Short mmCIF file of C-alpha atoms and ligand atoms in Angstrom, two decimals:
data_model
loop_
_atom_site.label_atom_id
_atom_site.label_comp_id
_atom_site.label_asym_id
_atom_site.label_seq_id
_atom_site.Cartn_x
_atom_site.Cartn_y
_atom_site.Cartn_z
CA PRO A 1 99.90 71.91 84.15
CA ILE A 2 102.67 74.50 84.05
CA PRO A 3 103.10 76.01 87.53
CA THR A 4 102.91 79.78 87.89
CA VAL A 5 105.05 82.04 90.06
CA ILE A 6 104.63 85.76 90.69
CA VAL A 7 107.91 87.63 91.21
CA THR A 8 107.64 91.21 92.48
CA GLY A 9 110.27 93.65 91.24
CA ALA A 10 111.28 91.37 88.38
CA SER A 11 112.52 94.28 86.24
CA SER A 12 115.98 94.32 87.80
CA GLY A 13 118.63 92.51 89.81
CA VAL A 14 117.70 89.49 91.93
CA GLY A 15 114.07 89.51 90.76
CA LEU A 16 114.98 89.62 87.06
CA TYR A 17 117.43 86.72 87.31
CA SER A 18 114.99 84.77 89.48
CA ALA A 19 112.40 85.21 86.73
CA LEU A 20 114.90 84.00 84.14
CA THR A 21 115.86 80.84 86.06
CA LEU A 22 112.29 80.01 87.01
CA ALA A 23 111.21 80.35 83.36
CA GLU A 24 114.16 78.21 82.23
CA ARG A 25 113.12 75.60 84.78
CA GLY A 26 109.71 75.34 83.18
CA TRP A 27 107.56 77.71 85.24
CA HIS A 28 105.36 80.53 83.95
CA VAL A 29 106.58 83.75 85.54
CA VAL A 30 104.31 86.71 86.19
CA MET A 31 106.65 89.69 86.45
CA ALA A 32 104.94 92.10 88.87
CA CYS A 33 106.51 95.47 88.09
CA ARG A 34 105.87 99.18 88.47
CA ASP A 35 107.42 100.09 85.10
CA LEU A 36 106.01 97.89 82.33
CA ALA A 37 108.29 99.20 79.57
CA LYS A 38 111.37 98.63 81.72
CA ALA A 39 110.21 95.12 82.59
CA THR A 40 109.68 94.32 78.89
CA ARG A 41 113.17 95.56 78.03
CA ALA A 42 114.73 93.67 80.96
CA ALA A 43 113.04 90.38 80.06
CA SER A 44 114.31 90.63 76.52
CA ALA A 45 117.81 91.76 77.57
CA VAL A 46 118.40 88.63 79.69
CA GLY A 47 116.52 86.39 77.27
CA ILE A 48 113.53 85.11 79.24
CA PRO A 49 111.93 82.73 76.72
CA GLU A 50 108.86 84.11 74.91
CA GLY A 51 105.63 82.58 76.17
CA ARG A 52 107.18 81.73 79.53
CA PHE A 53 106.37 85.06 81.15
CA SER A 54 103.81 87.81 81.37
CA ILE A 55 104.04 91.25 82.90
CA LEU A 56 101.43 92.81 85.18
CA HIS A 57 101.51 96.25 86.74
CA LEU A 58 102.20 96.46 90.48
CA ASP A 59 103.30 99.46 92.53
CA LEU A 60 103.85 98.06 96.00
CA GLY A 61 103.99 101.55 97.48
CA SER A 62 100.28 102.01 96.72
CA GLN A 63 97.69 99.81 98.40
CA ALA A 64 95.18 100.56 95.62
CA SER A 65 97.71 99.25 93.12
CA VAL A 66 98.29 96.07 95.15
CA ARG A 67 94.55 95.39 95.18
CA ALA A 68 94.25 96.14 91.46
CA PHE A 69 97.14 93.79 90.73
CA VAL A 70 95.45 90.91 92.57
CA THR A 71 92.22 91.51 90.64
CA ALA A 72 94.16 91.56 87.36
CA PHE A 73 96.00 88.37 88.27
CA GLN A 74 92.76 86.60 89.16
CA ALA A 75 91.33 87.65 85.79
CA THR A 76 94.11 85.73 84.02
CA GLY A 77 92.60 82.48 85.29
CA ARG A 78 96.05 81.09 86.11
CA SER A 79 96.70 78.91 89.12
CA LEU A 80 99.34 80.22 91.55
CA GLU A 81 102.00 77.89 92.89
CA ALA A 82 104.47 80.44 94.28
CA LEU A 83 104.82 84.09 95.22
CA VAL A 84 108.27 85.65 95.51
CA CYS A 85 108.22 88.89 97.52
CA ASN A 86 111.40 90.44 96.14
CA ALA A 87 110.90 94.11 95.26
CA ALA A 88 112.43 96.73 97.52
CA VAL A 89 113.52 100.33 97.62
CA TYR A 90 116.63 101.48 99.45
CA LEU A 91 116.92 105.27 99.69
CA PRO A 92 119.75 105.89 102.14
CA LEU A 93 120.41 109.52 101.18
CA LEU A 94 116.93 110.86 101.92
CA LYS A 95 117.02 113.57 104.57
CA GLU A 96 113.25 113.76 104.86
CA PRO A 97 110.92 110.78 104.52
CA GLN A 98 109.01 110.22 101.29
CA ARG A 99 105.41 109.12 101.80
CA SER A 100 103.17 106.56 100.11
CA PRO A 101 99.69 107.65 98.92
CA GLU A 102 98.41 106.41 102.29
CA GLY A 103 100.91 108.64 104.10
CA TYR A 104 103.37 106.00 105.31
CA GLU A 105 107.18 106.24 105.04
CA ILE A 106 107.94 104.87 101.57
CA SER A 107 110.46 102.09 102.25
CA VAL A 108 108.34 100.48 104.97
CA ALA A 109 105.21 101.08 102.82
CA THR A 110 106.80 99.41 99.77
CA ASN A 111 108.99 96.67 101.18
CA HIS A 112 106.84 95.62 104.13
CA LEU A 113 103.22 96.87 103.92
CA GLY A 114 102.81 96.34 100.16
CA HIS A 115 104.10 92.77 100.40
CA PHE A 116 102.10 92.11 103.56
CA LEU A 117 98.86 93.10 101.81
CA LEU A 118 99.81 91.24 98.62
CA SER A 119 100.63 88.06 100.56
CA HIS A 120 97.29 88.17 102.36
CA LEU A 121 95.27 88.74 99.21
CA LEU A 122 97.06 85.92 97.36
CA LEU A 123 96.82 83.30 100.14
CA PRO A 124 93.51 81.93 98.76
CA GLU A 125 95.10 81.60 95.31
CA LEU A 126 98.12 79.76 96.74
CA GLN A 127 95.79 77.48 98.66
CA LYS A 128 94.16 76.44 95.37
CA ALA A 129 97.55 75.58 93.80
CA THR A 130 97.46 72.51 91.58
CA GLY A 131 100.89 72.35 89.90
CA ALA A 132 103.20 72.16 92.94
CA THR A 133 103.19 72.48 96.73
CA PRO A 134 102.67 76.23 97.14
CA ARG A 135 105.45 78.41 98.51
CA LEU A 136 105.51 82.04 99.61
CA ILE A 137 109.16 83.11 99.56
CA THR A 138 110.39 86.50 100.77
CA LEU A 139 113.81 88.08 100.28
CA GLY A 140 115.37 88.75 103.66
CA THR A 141 118.81 90.13 104.29
CA VAL A 142 121.82 89.80 106.50
CA THR A 143 121.57 93.44 107.56
CA ALA A 144 118.30 92.69 109.31
CA ASN A 145 119.68 89.75 111.32
CA SER A 146 121.58 90.97 114.36
CA GLU A 147 122.85 87.43 114.95
CA GLU A 148 125.36 88.16 112.19
CA PHE A 149 128.13 90.69 111.74
CA GLY A 150 126.30 92.30 108.80
CA GLY A 151 123.34 92.90 111.10
CA LYS A 152 125.42 94.79 113.64
CA VAL A 153 126.80 97.48 111.29
CA PRO A 154 125.88 100.83 112.87
CA ILE A 155 125.62 102.78 109.58
CA PRO A 156 123.32 104.54 110.20
CA ALA A 157 122.02 102.08 112.83
CA PRO A 158 121.16 98.37 113.03
CA ALA A 159 117.59 97.29 112.33
CA ASP A 160 115.51 97.75 115.47
CA LEU A 161 111.75 98.04 115.75
CA GLY A 162 111.91 98.98 119.44
CA THR A 163 108.47 98.52 120.96
CA LEU A 164 106.68 99.68 117.79
CA ASP A 165 105.97 103.13 119.24
CA GLY A 166 105.85 104.71 115.76
CA LEU A 167 103.20 102.24 114.63
CA ALA A 168 101.26 102.77 117.85
CA ALA A 169 101.28 106.50 117.03
CA GLY A 170 99.69 105.83 113.62
CA PHE A 171 102.90 105.91 111.50
CA LYS A 172 101.82 109.06 109.64
CA ALA A 173 103.62 112.42 109.50
CA PRO A 174 105.50 113.48 111.48
CA VAL A 175 106.16 109.84 112.49
CA ALA A 176 108.48 108.11 110.00
CA MET A 177 110.17 105.28 111.89
CA ILE A 178 108.61 102.12 113.30
CA ASP A 179 110.30 102.72 116.65
CA GLY A 180 109.00 106.30 116.67
CA LYS A 181 112.51 107.77 116.74
CA PRO A 182 113.95 110.43 114.36
CA PHE A 183 114.09 109.53 110.64
CA LYS A 184 117.16 107.60 109.43
CA ALA A 185 116.66 106.56 105.81
CA GLY A 186 119.11 103.63 105.77
CA LYS A 187 117.66 102.23 108.98
CA ALA A 188 114.13 102.49 107.57
CA TYR A 189 115.21 100.01 104.86
CA LYS A 190 116.75 97.60 107.39
CA ASP A 191 113.66 97.87 109.58
CA SER A 192 111.42 97.08 106.60
CA LYS A 193 113.49 93.97 105.82
CA LEU A 194 113.31 92.88 109.46
CA CYS A 195 109.51 93.23 109.14
CA ASN A 196 109.66 90.96 106.05
CA MET A 197 111.46 88.28 108.06
CA ILE A 198 109.19 88.59 111.11
CA MET A 199 106.03 88.48 108.99
CA SER A 200 107.16 85.37 107.12
CA ARG A 201 107.53 83.61 110.48
CA GLU A 202 104.07 84.84 111.51
CA PHE A 203 102.52 83.60 108.25
CA HIS A 204 104.16 80.24 108.89
CA ARG A 205 102.89 80.10 112.47
CA ARG A 206 99.36 81.11 111.54
CA TYR A 207 98.83 79.40 108.19
CA HIS A 208 101.29 76.61 107.45
CA ASP A 209 99.49 73.80 109.25
CA SER A 210 96.04 74.73 107.97
CA THR A 211 97.02 75.50 104.34
CA GLY A 212 100.18 73.49 103.63
CA ILE A 213 101.75 76.64 102.13
CA VAL A 214 105.51 76.85 102.72
CA PHE A 215 106.58 80.24 104.10
CA SER A 216 110.30 80.99 104.11
CA THR A 217 112.82 83.79 103.66
CA LEU A 218 116.29 83.71 102.16
CA TYR A 219 119.51 85.65 101.98
CA PRO A 220 121.00 84.96 98.53
CA GLY A 221 124.42 86.50 99.30
CA CYS A 222 125.61 90.05 98.70
CA VAL A 223 124.55 90.99 95.18
CA ALA A 224 126.63 94.13 95.39
CA ASP A 225 126.14 95.38 91.84
CA THR A 226 122.35 95.52 91.54
CA ALA A 227 120.39 98.73 91.13
CA LEU A 228 119.43 98.48 94.82
CA PHE A 229 122.46 100.63 95.52
CA ARG A 230 121.61 103.27 92.87
CA ASP A 231 120.88 105.91 95.53
CA THR A 232 124.09 105.43 97.49
CA PRO A 233 127.04 107.85 97.01
CA PRO A 234 129.01 107.20 93.76
CA LEU A 235 132.17 106.33 95.72
CA PHE A 236 130.27 103.67 97.66
CA GLN A 237 128.90 102.24 94.40
CA SER A 238 132.38 101.78 92.99
CA ILE A 239 133.99 100.40 96.16
CA PHE A 240 131.19 98.21 97.55
CA PRO A 241 131.35 95.39 94.91
CA TRP A 242 135.16 95.30 95.16
CA PHE A 243 134.95 95.23 98.97
CA GLN A 244 132.45 92.36 98.90
CA LYS A 245 134.45 90.43 96.30
CA THR A 246 137.87 90.72 97.89
CA ILE A 247 137.51 91.54 101.58
CA THR A 248 134.30 89.96 102.91
CA LYS A 249 134.00 87.42 100.05
CA GLY A 250 130.25 87.84 100.34
CA TYR A 251 129.73 88.81 96.70
CA VAL A 252 127.45 86.77 94.45
CA THR A 253 126.48 87.48 90.86
CA GLN A 254 122.94 88.46 89.95
CA ALA A 255 122.65 85.20 88.01
CA LEU A 256 123.64 83.11 91.05
CA SER A 257 121.26 85.03 93.30
CA GLY A 258 118.43 84.30 90.85
CA ASP A 259 119.39 80.65 90.76
CA ARG A 260 119.27 80.48 94.56
CA VAL A 261 115.82 82.07 94.68
CA ALA A 262 114.60 79.55 92.10
CA GLN A 263 115.99 76.68 94.20
CA VAL A 264 114.08 77.92 97.24
CA VAL A 265 110.90 78.15 95.13
CA ILE A 266 111.21 74.72 93.48
CA ASP A 267 113.63 72.27 95.07
CA PRO A 268 112.66 69.57 97.60
CA ALA A 269 115.62 70.57 99.82
CA PHE A 270 113.70 73.77 100.66
CA ALA A 271 110.30 72.20 101.30
CA ALA A 272 110.37 72.82 105.07
CA SER A 273 108.35 75.90 106.07
CA GLY A 274 109.30 78.59 108.58
CA ASN A 275 112.99 78.81 107.70
CA HIS A 276 115.48 81.51 106.75
CA TRP A 277 117.79 80.02 104.11
CA SER A 278 121.36 81.14 103.62
CA TRP A 279 124.52 80.03 101.85
CA GLY A 280 126.63 81.84 104.43
CA ASN A 281 128.39 85.16 104.16
CA ARG A 282 131.69 84.02 102.66
CA GLN A 283 130.97 82.52 99.27
CA ARG A 284 132.82 79.41 98.15
CA ALA A 285 132.26 77.16 95.17
CA ASP A 286 131.00 74.44 97.51
CA SER A 287 128.78 76.68 99.68
CA GLN A 288 125.83 74.65 100.88
CA PRO A 289 122.46 76.11 101.90
CA PHE A 290 121.35 75.84 105.50
CA ALA A 291 118.50 77.06 107.69
CA GLN A 292 119.90 79.95 109.68
CA PRO A 293 118.69 80.99 113.13
CA LEU A 294 117.40 84.55 113.35
CA SER A 295 118.04 87.09 116.06
CA SER A 296 115.73 87.50 119.03
CA LYS A 297 114.60 90.74 117.36
CA ALA A 298 113.04 88.61 114.60
CA THR A 299 111.63 85.78 116.67
CA ARG A 300 109.95 87.42 119.67
CA HIS A 301 106.42 86.10 119.54
CA GLU A 302 104.82 89.09 121.21
CA LEU A 303 106.54 91.55 118.83
CA GLY A 304 105.44 89.46 115.83
CA THR A 305 101.78 89.45 116.82
CA ARG A 306 101.73 93.19 117.55
CA LEU A 307 103.48 93.97 114.24
CA TRP A 308 100.93 91.76 112.50
CA ASP A 309 97.99 93.57 114.10
CA TYR A 310 99.32 97.07 113.35
CA SER A 311 100.15 96.03 109.78
CA CYS A 312 96.64 94.67 109.23
CA ALA A 313 95.18 97.95 110.46
CA MET A 314 97.47 99.98 108.17
CA VAL A 315 96.51 98.02 105.04
CA GLY A 316 92.80 97.82 105.85
CA LEU A 317 92.61 94.12 106.72
CA PRO A 318 90.40 92.89 109.57
P1 NDP B 1 117.07 96.15 92.55
O1 NDP B 1 116.99 97.60 92.88
O2 NDP B 1 117.95 95.71 91.43
O3 NDP B 1 115.61 95.59 92.26
C1 NDP B 1 114.52 96.00 93.02
C2 NDP B 1 113.25 95.75 92.26
O4 NDP B 1 112.16 96.22 93.05
C3 NDP B 1 113.19 96.49 90.93
O5 NDP B 1 112.58 95.67 89.98
C4 NDP B 1 112.32 97.68 91.26
O6 NDP B 1 111.61 98.21 90.17
C5 NDP B 1 111.35 97.01 92.22
N1 NDP B 1 110.56 97.99 92.96
C6 NDP B 1 111.00 99.02 93.71
N2 NDP B 1 109.95 99.72 94.18
C7 NDP B 1 108.84 99.12 93.72
C8 NDP B 1 107.46 99.38 93.86
N3 NDP B 1 106.99 100.44 94.54
N4 NDP B 1 106.58 98.55 93.24
C9 NDP B 1 107.02 97.50 92.52
N5 NDP B 1 108.31 97.20 92.35
C10 NDP B 1 109.22 98.01 92.94
O7 NDP B 1 117.48 95.44 93.91
P2 NDP B 1 117.95 93.93 94.25
O8 NDP B 1 117.68 93.04 93.12
O9 NDP B 1 119.31 94.03 94.80
O10 NDP B 1 117.00 93.59 95.48
C11 NDP B 1 115.95 92.66 95.39
C12 NDP B 1 115.66 92.10 96.77
O11 NDP B 1 116.80 91.41 97.25
C13 NDP B 1 115.30 93.15 97.82
O12 NDP B 1 114.24 92.65 98.60
C14 NDP B 1 116.56 93.26 98.65
O13 NDP B 1 116.27 93.65 99.98
C15 NDP B 1 117.03 91.83 98.58
N6 NDP B 1 118.43 91.65 98.87
C16 NDP B 1 119.38 92.22 98.06
C17 NDP B 1 120.72 92.06 98.36
C18 NDP B 1 121.77 92.67 97.54
O14 NDP B 1 122.93 92.56 97.91
N7 NDP B 1 121.47 93.33 96.42
C19 NDP B 1 121.14 91.25 99.51
C20 NDP B 1 120.06 90.71 100.28
C21 NDP B 1 118.78 90.89 99.95
P3 NDP B 1 112.30 99.28 89.14
O15 NDP B 1 113.12 98.43 88.22
O16 NDP B 1 111.12 99.90 88.49
O17 NDP B 1 113.11 100.20 89.96
#
C-alpha cells in the first residue's frame, strides 16, 4: 500500500517542498492547509504529481478546526504513516497580542497548542499504520536551542518558558507570554518552537515504547527566503538571506529543506526516536546529519511534564 503523510502548512516554504519530495518519493501527501485555494496553486506551481496529494482544511489556530480536520481525515479511510508538524506563524512586529478563538496568544496557539492537539488526536491513526514504521516529525529551530549561538540571540529575547507562570495564570488576556512576562512578539514565536521541541521529547518518553511511533524534531537549516519572514521589516527581508548565505553560511534552499524533512520521514538513518536532527549551522556540500543535544531548557523533565499538563488542559484533553 502507498504510505500516507500529513504535512501541516504545506502551502508554502518548507512544508510545500516537503510535500513535493515526499510525493516524488512515492508517498501520498495530505496537505493540511488553512487556505485551500493557495494550497492548490502552490501544489501546481511546484509540480506535485496529480493523484499523489490531496488537500484538507486545517486552521491550527482554532481547536474546533483541528478536531474537524481529524474527523475529515478519518473519513478518507486512508492509513497514516507519518505526520509532519510544520506550519507556523511568526509575527515579530505585533505590539499587542493577537488571540485565537479560545483566547490564547496566536503564535503559541497555532505553533504549539494546535499541533499538540493534532498530534494527540492522530496518535491512534499512526498506531494503526500499515505502510511504514510510523513517524511523528516536528519542525524545531536553532533559535529555540540555547545550546547554540542562534539560540542566544537577544532580539527581542532568547526562548525561555521560565516557570510557566503565564500558563499557571490561565494564559488568557491580559496574559500573553508563557513565562507571564510582558508581551514580546518575536519571543512568543521562539517560545512556541521551544514548546514543539519539548513536547516531541515528552511524546517520545510517554509513547515510543508502547506504540513504536518515532517522535523526532529537526532543524533543516536557515531557509531564509520563505514566507515565514513576511512580517519582518522590509530591510530585514532583503538583508537576511544575503547574511545567511555569505556571513553565517547557514542558508539552505527551500528545495533542500524539503528534501531533509522527507529524509527524516522516510530514511532508515532517522529511525531512532527521541532525537533532534540537524545538518549543522554552516552548510557545506558534504554536511552530514547528526542527532544534536538540546539545551537544559528543552530537556528538564519536570518542566516537560508541567507543560504537558497545562497544554492538555488548554486543548480540552484529559
Ligand atoms: P512559511 O511561512 O513559508 O510556511 C508556513 C506555513 O504554515 C504556511 O503554509 C502557512 O499557511 C502555514 N500556517 C500558518 N498559520 C497556519 C494556521 N493557523 N493553520 C494552518 N497552517 C498555517 O514558513 P517556513 O516554511 O519557513 O516554516 C515552516 C516551519 O519551518 C516552521 O515550523 C518554522 O518554525 C520552521 N523553520 C523554518 C526555518 C526557516 O529558516 N524558514 C528554520 C527553522 C525552522 P499560509 O500559506 O496560508 O500562510
